[in-house]
XYZ file of C-alpha atoms in Angstrom:
563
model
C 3.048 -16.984 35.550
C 4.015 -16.304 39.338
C 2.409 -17.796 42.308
C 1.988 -14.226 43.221
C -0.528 -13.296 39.988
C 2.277 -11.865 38.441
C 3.708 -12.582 35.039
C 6.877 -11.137 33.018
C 7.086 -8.536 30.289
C 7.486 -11.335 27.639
C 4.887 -13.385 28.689
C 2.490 -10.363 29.135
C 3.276 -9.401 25.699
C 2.900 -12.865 23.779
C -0.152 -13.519 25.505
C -1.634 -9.830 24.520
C -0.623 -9.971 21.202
C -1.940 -13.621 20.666
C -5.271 -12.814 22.322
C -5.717 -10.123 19.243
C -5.968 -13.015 17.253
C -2.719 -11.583 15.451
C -1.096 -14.559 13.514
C 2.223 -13.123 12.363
C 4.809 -10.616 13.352
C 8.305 -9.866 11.663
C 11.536 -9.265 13.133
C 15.397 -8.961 12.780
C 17.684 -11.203 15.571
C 18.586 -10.558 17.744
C 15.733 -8.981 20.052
C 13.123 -10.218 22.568
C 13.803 -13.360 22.140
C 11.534 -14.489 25.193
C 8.739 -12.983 23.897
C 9.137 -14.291 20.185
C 9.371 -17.907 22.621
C 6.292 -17.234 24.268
C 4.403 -16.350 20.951
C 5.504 -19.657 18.794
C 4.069 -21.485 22.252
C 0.804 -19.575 21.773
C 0.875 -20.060 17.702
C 1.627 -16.788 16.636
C 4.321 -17.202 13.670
C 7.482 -15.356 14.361
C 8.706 -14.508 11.107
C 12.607 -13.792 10.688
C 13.246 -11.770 7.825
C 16.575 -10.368 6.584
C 16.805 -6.675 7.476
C 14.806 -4.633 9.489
C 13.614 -2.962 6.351
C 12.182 -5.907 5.204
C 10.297 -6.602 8.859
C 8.719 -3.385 8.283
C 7.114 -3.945 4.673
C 6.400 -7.590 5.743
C 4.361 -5.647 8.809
C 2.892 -3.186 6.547
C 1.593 -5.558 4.425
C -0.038 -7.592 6.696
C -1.458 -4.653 7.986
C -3.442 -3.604 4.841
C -4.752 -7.288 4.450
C -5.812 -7.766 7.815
C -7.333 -4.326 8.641
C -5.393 -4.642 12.230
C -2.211 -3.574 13.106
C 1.095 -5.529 11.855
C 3.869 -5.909 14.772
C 7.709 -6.206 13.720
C 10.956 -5.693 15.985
C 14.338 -4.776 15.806
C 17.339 -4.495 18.586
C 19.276 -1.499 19.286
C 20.904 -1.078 16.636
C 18.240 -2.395 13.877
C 15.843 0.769 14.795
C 17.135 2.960 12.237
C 16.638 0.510 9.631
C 13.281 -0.194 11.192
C 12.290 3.403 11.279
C 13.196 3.345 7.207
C 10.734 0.951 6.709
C 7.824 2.887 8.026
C 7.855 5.530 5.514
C 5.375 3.335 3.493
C 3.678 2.156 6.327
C 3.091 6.281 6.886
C 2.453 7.214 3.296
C 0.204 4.336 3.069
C -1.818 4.605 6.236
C -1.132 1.590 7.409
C -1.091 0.567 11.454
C 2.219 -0.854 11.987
C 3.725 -1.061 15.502
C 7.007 -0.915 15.157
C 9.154 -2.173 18.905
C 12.669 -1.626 19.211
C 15.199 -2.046 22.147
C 17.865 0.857 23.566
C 20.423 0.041 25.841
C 19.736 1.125 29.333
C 19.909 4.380 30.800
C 22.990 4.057 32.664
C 24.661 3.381 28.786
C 23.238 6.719 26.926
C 25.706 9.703 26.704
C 28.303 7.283 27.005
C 29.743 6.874 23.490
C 27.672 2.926 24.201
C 28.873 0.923 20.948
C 25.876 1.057 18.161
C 23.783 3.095 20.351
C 21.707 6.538 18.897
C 19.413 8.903 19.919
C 15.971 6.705 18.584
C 13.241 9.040 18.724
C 13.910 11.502 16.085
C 14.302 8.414 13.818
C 10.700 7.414 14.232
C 9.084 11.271 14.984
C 8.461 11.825 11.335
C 6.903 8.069 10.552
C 4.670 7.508 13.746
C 1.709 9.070 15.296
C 2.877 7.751 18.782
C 6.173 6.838 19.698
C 7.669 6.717 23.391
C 10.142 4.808 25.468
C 9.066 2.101 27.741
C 11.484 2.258 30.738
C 9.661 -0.244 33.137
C 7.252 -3.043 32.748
C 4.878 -1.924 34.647
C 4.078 0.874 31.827
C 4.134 -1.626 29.316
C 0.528 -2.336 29.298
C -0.651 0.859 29.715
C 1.631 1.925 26.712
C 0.982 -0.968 24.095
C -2.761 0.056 24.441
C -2.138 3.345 24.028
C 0.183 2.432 20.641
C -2.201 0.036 19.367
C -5.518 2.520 19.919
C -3.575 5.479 18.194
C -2.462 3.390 15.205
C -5.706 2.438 14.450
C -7.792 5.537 15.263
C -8.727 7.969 12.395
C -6.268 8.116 10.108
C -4.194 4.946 10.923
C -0.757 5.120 11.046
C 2.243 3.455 12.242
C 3.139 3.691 16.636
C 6.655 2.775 18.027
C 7.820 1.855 21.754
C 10.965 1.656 22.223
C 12.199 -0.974 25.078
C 14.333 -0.435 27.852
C 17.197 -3.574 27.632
C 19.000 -3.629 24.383
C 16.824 -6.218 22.839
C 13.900 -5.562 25.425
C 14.938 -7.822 27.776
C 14.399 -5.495 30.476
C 10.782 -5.097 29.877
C 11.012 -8.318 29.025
C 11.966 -9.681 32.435
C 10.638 -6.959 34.801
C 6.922 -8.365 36.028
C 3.491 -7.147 35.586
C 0.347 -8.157 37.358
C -2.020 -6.802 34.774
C -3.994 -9.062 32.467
C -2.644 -9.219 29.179
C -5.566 -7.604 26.944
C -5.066 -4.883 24.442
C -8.524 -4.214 23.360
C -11.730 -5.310 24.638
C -13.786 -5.424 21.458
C -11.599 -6.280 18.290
C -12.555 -4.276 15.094
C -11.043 -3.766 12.074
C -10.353 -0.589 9.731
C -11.749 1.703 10.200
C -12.633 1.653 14.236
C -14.850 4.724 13.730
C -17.679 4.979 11.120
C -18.996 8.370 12.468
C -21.613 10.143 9.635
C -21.374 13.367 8.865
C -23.781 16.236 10.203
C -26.929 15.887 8.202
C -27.295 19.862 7.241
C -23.846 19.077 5.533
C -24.808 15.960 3.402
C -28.488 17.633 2.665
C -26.158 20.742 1.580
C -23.846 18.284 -0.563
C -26.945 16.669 -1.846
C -27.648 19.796 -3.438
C -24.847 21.194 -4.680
C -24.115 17.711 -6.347
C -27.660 17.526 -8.106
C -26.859 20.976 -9.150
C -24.334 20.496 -11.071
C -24.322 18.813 -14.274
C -20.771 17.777 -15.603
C -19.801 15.898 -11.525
C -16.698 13.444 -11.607
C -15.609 12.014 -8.750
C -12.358 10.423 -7.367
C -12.191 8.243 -4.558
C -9.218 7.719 -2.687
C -7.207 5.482 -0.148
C -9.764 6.284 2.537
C -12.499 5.201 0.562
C -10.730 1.963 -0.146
C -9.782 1.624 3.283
C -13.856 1.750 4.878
C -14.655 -0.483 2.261
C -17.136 1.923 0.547
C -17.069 0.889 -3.539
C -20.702 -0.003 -3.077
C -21.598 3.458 -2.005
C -19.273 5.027 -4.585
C -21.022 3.303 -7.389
C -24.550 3.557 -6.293
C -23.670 7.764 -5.537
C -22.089 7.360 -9.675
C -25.381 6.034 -10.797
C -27.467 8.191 -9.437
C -25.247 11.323 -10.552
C -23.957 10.011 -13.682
C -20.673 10.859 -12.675
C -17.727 9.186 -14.297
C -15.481 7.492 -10.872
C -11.763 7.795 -11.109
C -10.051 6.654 -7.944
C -6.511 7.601 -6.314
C -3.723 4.501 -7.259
C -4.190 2.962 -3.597
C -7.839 2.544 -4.953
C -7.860 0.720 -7.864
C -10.986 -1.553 -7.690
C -12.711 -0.125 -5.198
C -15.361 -0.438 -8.092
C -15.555 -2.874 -10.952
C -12.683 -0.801 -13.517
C -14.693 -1.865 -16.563
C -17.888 -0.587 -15.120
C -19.616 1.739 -17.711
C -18.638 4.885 -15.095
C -14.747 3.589 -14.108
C -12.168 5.669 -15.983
C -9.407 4.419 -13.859
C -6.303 6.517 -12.043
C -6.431 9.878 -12.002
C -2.805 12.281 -11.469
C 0.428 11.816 -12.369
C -0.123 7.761 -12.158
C -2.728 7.805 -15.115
C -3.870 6.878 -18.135
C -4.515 9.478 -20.090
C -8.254 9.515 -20.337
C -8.765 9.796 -16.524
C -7.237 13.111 -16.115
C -8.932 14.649 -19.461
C -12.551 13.617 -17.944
C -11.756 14.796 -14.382
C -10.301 17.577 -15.708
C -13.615 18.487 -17.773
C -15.584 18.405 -14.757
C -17.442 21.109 -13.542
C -17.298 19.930 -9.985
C -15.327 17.004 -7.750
C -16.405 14.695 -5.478
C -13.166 13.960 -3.620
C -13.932 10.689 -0.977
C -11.424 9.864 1.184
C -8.532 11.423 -0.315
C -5.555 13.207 0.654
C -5.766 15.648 -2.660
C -1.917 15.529 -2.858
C 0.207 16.287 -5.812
C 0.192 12.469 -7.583
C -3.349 11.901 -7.344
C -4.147 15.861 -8.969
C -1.361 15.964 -11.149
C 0.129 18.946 -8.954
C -3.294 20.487 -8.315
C -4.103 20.802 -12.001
C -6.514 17.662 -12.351
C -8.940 19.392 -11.524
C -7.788 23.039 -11.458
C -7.161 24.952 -8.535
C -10.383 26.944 -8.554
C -12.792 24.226 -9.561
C -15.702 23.604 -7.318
C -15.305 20.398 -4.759
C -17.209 18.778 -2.335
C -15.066 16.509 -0.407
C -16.058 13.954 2.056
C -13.307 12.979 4.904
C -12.863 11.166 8.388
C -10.139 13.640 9.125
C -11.385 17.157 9.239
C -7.723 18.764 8.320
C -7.964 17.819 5.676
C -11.067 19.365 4.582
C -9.861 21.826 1.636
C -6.233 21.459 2.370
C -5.667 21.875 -1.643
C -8.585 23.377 -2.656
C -10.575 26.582 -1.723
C -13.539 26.297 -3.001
C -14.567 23.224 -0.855
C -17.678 22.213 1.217
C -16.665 19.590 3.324
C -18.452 16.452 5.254
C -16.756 15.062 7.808
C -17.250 11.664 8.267
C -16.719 7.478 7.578
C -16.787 7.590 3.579
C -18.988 4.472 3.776
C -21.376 5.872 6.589
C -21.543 9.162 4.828
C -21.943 8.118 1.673
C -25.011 5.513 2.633
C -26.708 8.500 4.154
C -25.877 10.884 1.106
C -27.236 8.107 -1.673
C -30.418 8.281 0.549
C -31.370 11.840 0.164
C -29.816 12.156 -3.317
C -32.247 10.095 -4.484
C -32.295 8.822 -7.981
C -32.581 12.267 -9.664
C -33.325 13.296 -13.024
C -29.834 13.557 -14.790
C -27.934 14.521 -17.839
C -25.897 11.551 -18.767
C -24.124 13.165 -21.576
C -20.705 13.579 -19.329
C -20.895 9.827 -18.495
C -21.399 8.628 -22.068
C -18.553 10.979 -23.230
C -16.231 9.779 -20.554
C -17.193 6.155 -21.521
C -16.533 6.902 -25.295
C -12.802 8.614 -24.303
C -12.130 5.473 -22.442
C -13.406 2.367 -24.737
C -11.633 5.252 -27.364
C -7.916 4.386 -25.606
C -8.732 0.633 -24.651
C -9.089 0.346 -28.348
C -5.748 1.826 -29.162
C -4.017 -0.217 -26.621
C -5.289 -3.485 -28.101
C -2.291 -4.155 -30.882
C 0.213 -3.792 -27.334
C -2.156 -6.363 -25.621
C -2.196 -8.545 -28.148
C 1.575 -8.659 -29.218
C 2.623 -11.942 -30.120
C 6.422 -11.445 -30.284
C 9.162 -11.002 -28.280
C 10.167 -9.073 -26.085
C 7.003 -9.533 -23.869
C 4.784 -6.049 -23.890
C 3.849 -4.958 -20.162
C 0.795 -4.328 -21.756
C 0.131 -8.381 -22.712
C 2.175 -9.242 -19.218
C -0.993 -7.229 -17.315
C -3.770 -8.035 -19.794
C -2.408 -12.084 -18.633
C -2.307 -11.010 -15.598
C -6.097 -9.635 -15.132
C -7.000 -13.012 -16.583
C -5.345 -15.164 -13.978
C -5.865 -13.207 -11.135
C -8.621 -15.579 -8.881
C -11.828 -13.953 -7.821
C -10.625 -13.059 -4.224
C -7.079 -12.223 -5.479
C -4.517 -10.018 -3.796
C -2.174 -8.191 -6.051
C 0.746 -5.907 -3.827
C 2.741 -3.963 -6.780
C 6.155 -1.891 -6.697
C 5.865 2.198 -7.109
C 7.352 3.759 -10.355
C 6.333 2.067 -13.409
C 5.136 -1.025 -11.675
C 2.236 0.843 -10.327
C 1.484 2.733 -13.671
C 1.269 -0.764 -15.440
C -0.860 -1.981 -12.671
C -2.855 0.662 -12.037
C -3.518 1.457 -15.810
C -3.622 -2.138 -17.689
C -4.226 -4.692 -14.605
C -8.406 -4.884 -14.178
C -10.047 -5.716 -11.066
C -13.827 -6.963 -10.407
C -14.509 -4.682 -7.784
C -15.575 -7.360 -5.374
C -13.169 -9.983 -3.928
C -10.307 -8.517 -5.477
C -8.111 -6.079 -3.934
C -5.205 -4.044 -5.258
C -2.212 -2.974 -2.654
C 0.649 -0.760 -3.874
C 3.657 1.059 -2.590
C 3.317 4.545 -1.559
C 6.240 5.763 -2.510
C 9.460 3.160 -1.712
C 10.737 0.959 -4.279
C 11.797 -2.356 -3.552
C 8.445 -2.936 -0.642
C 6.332 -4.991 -3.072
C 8.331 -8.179 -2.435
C 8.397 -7.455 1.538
C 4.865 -6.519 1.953
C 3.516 -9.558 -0.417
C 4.993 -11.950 2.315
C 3.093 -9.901 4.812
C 0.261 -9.861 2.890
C -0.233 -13.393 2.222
C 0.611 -14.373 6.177
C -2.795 -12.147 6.281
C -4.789 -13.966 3.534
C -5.228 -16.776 4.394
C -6.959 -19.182 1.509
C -6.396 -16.236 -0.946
C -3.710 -15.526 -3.635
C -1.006 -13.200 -3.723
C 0.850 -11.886 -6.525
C 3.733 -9.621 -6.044
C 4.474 -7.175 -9.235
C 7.474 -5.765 -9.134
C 10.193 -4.682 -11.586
C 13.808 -5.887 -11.132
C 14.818 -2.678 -9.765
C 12.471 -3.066 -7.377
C 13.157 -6.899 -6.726
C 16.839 -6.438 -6.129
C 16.273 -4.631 -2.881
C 15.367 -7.493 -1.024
C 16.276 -10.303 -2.848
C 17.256 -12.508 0.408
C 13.469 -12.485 1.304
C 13.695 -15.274 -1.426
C 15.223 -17.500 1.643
C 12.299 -16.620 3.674
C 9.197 -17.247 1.664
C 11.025 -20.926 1.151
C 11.949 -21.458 5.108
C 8.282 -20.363 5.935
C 6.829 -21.866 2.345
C 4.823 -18.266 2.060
C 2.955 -19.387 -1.013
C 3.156 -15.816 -3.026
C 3.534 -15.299 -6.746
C 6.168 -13.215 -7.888
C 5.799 -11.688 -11.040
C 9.268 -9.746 -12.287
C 8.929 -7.126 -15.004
C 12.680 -7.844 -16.367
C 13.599 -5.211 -18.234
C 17.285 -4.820 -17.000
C 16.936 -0.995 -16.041
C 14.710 1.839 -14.650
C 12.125 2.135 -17.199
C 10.638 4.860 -15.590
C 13.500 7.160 -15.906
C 14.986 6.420 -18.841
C 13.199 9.959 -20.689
C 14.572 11.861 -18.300
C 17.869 10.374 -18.447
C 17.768 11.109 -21.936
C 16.281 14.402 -22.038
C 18.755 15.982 -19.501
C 21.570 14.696 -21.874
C 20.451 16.290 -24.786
C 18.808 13.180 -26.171
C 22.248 12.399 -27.413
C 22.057 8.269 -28.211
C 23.491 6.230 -25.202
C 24.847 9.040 -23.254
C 23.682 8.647 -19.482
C 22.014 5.127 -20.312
C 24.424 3.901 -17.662
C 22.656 5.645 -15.335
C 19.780 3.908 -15.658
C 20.834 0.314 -16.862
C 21.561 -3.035 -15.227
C 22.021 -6.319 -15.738
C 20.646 -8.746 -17.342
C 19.803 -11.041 -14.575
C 18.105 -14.454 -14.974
C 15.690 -14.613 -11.611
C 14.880 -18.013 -11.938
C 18.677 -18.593 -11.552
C 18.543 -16.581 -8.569
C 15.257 -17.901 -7.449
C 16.856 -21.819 -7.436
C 19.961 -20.868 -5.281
C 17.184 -19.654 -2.595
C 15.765 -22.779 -2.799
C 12.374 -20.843 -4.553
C 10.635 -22.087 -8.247
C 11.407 -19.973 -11.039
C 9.645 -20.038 -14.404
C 11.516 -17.818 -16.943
C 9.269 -16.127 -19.526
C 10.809 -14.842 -22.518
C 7.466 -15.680 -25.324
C 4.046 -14.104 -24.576
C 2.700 -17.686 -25.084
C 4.290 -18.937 -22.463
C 2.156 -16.208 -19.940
C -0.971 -17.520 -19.232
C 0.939 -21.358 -18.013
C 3.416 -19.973 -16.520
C 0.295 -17.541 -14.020
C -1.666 -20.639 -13.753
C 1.362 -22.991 -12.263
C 2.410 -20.335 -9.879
C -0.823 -19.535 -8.530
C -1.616 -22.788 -8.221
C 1.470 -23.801 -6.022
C 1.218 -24.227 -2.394
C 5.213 -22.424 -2.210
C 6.367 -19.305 -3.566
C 6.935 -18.753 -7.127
C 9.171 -16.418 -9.266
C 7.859 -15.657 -12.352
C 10.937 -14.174 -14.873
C 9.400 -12.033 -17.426
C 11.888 -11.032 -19.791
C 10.728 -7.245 -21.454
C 12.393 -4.310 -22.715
C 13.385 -0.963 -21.452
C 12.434 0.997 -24.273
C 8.569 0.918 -23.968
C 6.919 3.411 -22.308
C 4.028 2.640 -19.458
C 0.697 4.678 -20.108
C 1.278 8.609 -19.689
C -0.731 10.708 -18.208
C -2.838 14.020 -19.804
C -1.656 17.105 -18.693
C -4.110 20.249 -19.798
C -2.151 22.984 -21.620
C -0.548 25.391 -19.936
C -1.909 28.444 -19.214
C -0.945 31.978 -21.444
């Protein structure tokens, strides 16, 4: 700091980020380098990862462990990668600020060497994103970025540097005290409750109705409200099915849990959803995966629908009466006046019976002793290994199905985190994740077409000894669409496979030339070891399970179509 009070852009910025308590942030080389100085001083971790893709999962998934924002940063020329990255970050509602460098003004419209146009990059994967041209806006701007990636529905901010890795920001000075907030919170900021005519409406309509499922979604998750969700389940005798990002929020072998509802489903979720005569939807977006196109329930079914973000109050459905407000908030005040009612638990117990009715059939899978390795006995192993307060950040595609289907959570200290739609950020957002979890366990589940995205983050879970399991569903291809290879090519044996095929790779082997464990798994025996010596390593951990293409993951109900 200056004699004059003053103090650069790079020192203002280490010293505002640090005083968040932030303990992490992920970036590509080469870009404000003085700032990433000033933060290793202060002892925030600067974490150099491999592509700017990678910075933004690692971001991401530090964001949805710590319930604060996740900070990674890319030069010029790295911001279109970067702005890649935040698609999940988006889909996922996750508050990553994303800070980039352009080269100065003097350089644009000049044919300048690697330089674009950044802002309609990051316009369709931010709520906020601006240019920071002098350092005297730089406070006033980072506040701004980190308020609006938080607020409501969070979501990823950019600012974009003036100096082609920052530097003039970076160097310009600033006489403002470096604080971002003055009161830290986490997710969500806001627990505002819904108008009390609206729940006291809700309260009856719900008690009304006999046959009431209910899903909760990402939202839910997100205020932390499976306590509310349960006791509101009880007191209904409503079967719960929850959105993918979900899973957990209540105890999935609970009595009322019949797991993931839409096109990510098992198939008893959608069939008891679907015989619902009304909906409770909490905190979810009522998109196409988590409805099964708007067919779980149908289109005309009756929903209540409880939401922080009043668009999206009936955005899918008509018949809708909405409360807008914190799930958890709303739902503590809507348990209170529902009361424990007199109820017909015949939907509940016939839910329960469709569900113990499918666990039963998928016990010869669990229990297959042979090789190759079922998914279904790789999750089942899983669920048992998994500690108390365990972390597990899967893939999209059929890495979520499995997980979300076979993998069971307690409902408590658990938490489930998975892709929202961008295979390969499992591995990525794991080493965010466990930067953010301190004493807790990790375990990435990905499959190896996932895993070979970012295989150099191998390299930097050993150079920062990021202690995360890795868990590799080997099944040399893309499980997921290998039926619709085959059905587009007549079903004609082997034609199109190539499509769809790769390898085989041995990970471990991969794993050892990183300088990373590998335990190769090729017996179902050798499962439950191999889960207990990773997770109990202080150092990351690739766990090779060798598995087949040919099985299929869980499949989801679809009601018959309409005449």
């Amino acid at each position: 700091m200056s004699d004059g009070g003053t103090m650069n852009g790079a020192e203002w910025l280490a010293r505002a980020l640090a005083g968040t308590g932030m303990s992490h942030v992920f970036f590509v080389e080469s870009c404000m380098r003085r700032t990433l100085l000033h933060l290793g001083d202060l002892g925030v971790k600067h974490v150099l990862a491999h592509s700017e893709k990678a910075a933004a999962y690692m971001a991401d998934g530090y964001a949805r462990v710590a319930g604060r924002p996740g900070v990674c940063m890319a030069q010029s020329v790295g911001a279109a990668n970067l702005a890649s990255g935040l698609q999940d970050a988006w889909l996922g509602r996750s508050p990553v600020i994303a800070l980039t460098g352009h080269k100065e003004p003097s350089f644009q419209h000049r044919n300048s060497y690697q330089e674009i146009a950044h802002a309609p990059l990051f316009s369709a994967v931010t709520k906020f994103s601006t240019p920071v041209y002098s350092t005297g806006e730089l406070p006033r701007l980072l506040r701004h970025a980190w308020k609006t990636a938080m607020a409501d529905t969070p979501r990823p901010t950019h600012l974009d540097f003036n100096g082609l890795q920052g530097d003039v920001i970076e160097l310009g000075q600033t006489a403002e005290p470096p604080v971002i907030e003055t009161e830290a919170r986490a997710l969500p900021v806001h627990r505002p409750v819904a108008d009390e005519r609206d729940i006291a409406n809700a309260a009856a309509i719900l008690t009304g109705a006999r046959r009431v499922a209910i899903v909760a979604g990402d939202g839910a998750a997100m205020s932390g409200a499976g306590p509310e969700v349960l006791a509101l389940g009880e007191a209904l005798a409503a079967p719960i099915a929850t959105t993918l990002g979900a899973r957990g929020i209540v105890p999935t072998r609970h009595r009322l849990a019949v797991g993931v509802a839409g096109s990510y489903s098992a198939p008893p979720t959608n069939r008891i959803v679907h015989g619902a005569e009304l909906v409770l939807f909490i905190g979810c977006d009522t998109g196409d995966q988590v409805t099964l196109n708007w067919r779980i329930p149908e289109i005309n079914t009756r929903i209540v629908q409880i939401e922080a973000d009043p668009t999206e109050i009936g955005r899918s459905y008509p018949n809708t009466t909405g409360l807008v407000g914190d799930p958890k908030a709303t739902l503590k005040r809507l348990v209170e006046i529902v009361g424990r009612p007199q109820r017909d638990t015949g939907f509940a117990e016939e839910a329960a019976r469709i569900v113990a009715d499918w666990r039963a059939g998928m016990t010869p899978l669990i229990e297959k002793n042979a090789a190759p390795v079922s998914v279904e006995r790789l999750c089942t192993e899983l669920t048992r290994a998994l500690p108390e307060d365990g972390i597990v950040v899967a893939d999209t595609g059929y890495s979520g199905i499995w997980t979300g289907t076979m993998v069971d959570f307690n409902g408590a200290g658990q938490s489930y985190l998975r892709a929202a739609g961008s295979l390969g950020w499992a591995f990525p957002a794991s080493l965010g994740a466990t930067c953010a979890a301190g004493p807790r366990k990790v375990v990435c589940f990905t499959g190896d077409g996932g895993f070979y995205y970012h295989l150099p983050e191998l390299e930097t879970a050993r150079r920062y000894r990021i202690p995360v399991t890795v868990v590799v569903n080997n099944n040399s291809g893309f499980g997921q669409n290998l039926t619709g290879v085959r059905r587009i090519s007549g079903n004609r044996p082997g034609r199109g496979e190539e499509l769809v095929r790769f390898g085989p790779t041995d990970f471990t082997a991969v794993a050892r030339s990183f300088g990373v464990r590998g335990i190769r798994v090729e017996q179902p025996h050798e499962l439950a070891p191999a889960l207990a010596t990773a997770l109990d390593a202080d150092e990351p951990v690739l766990v090779d399970v060798v598995t087949d293409l040919e099985p299929r993951a869980p499949e989801a109900w679809s009601p018959p179509a309409a005449h």
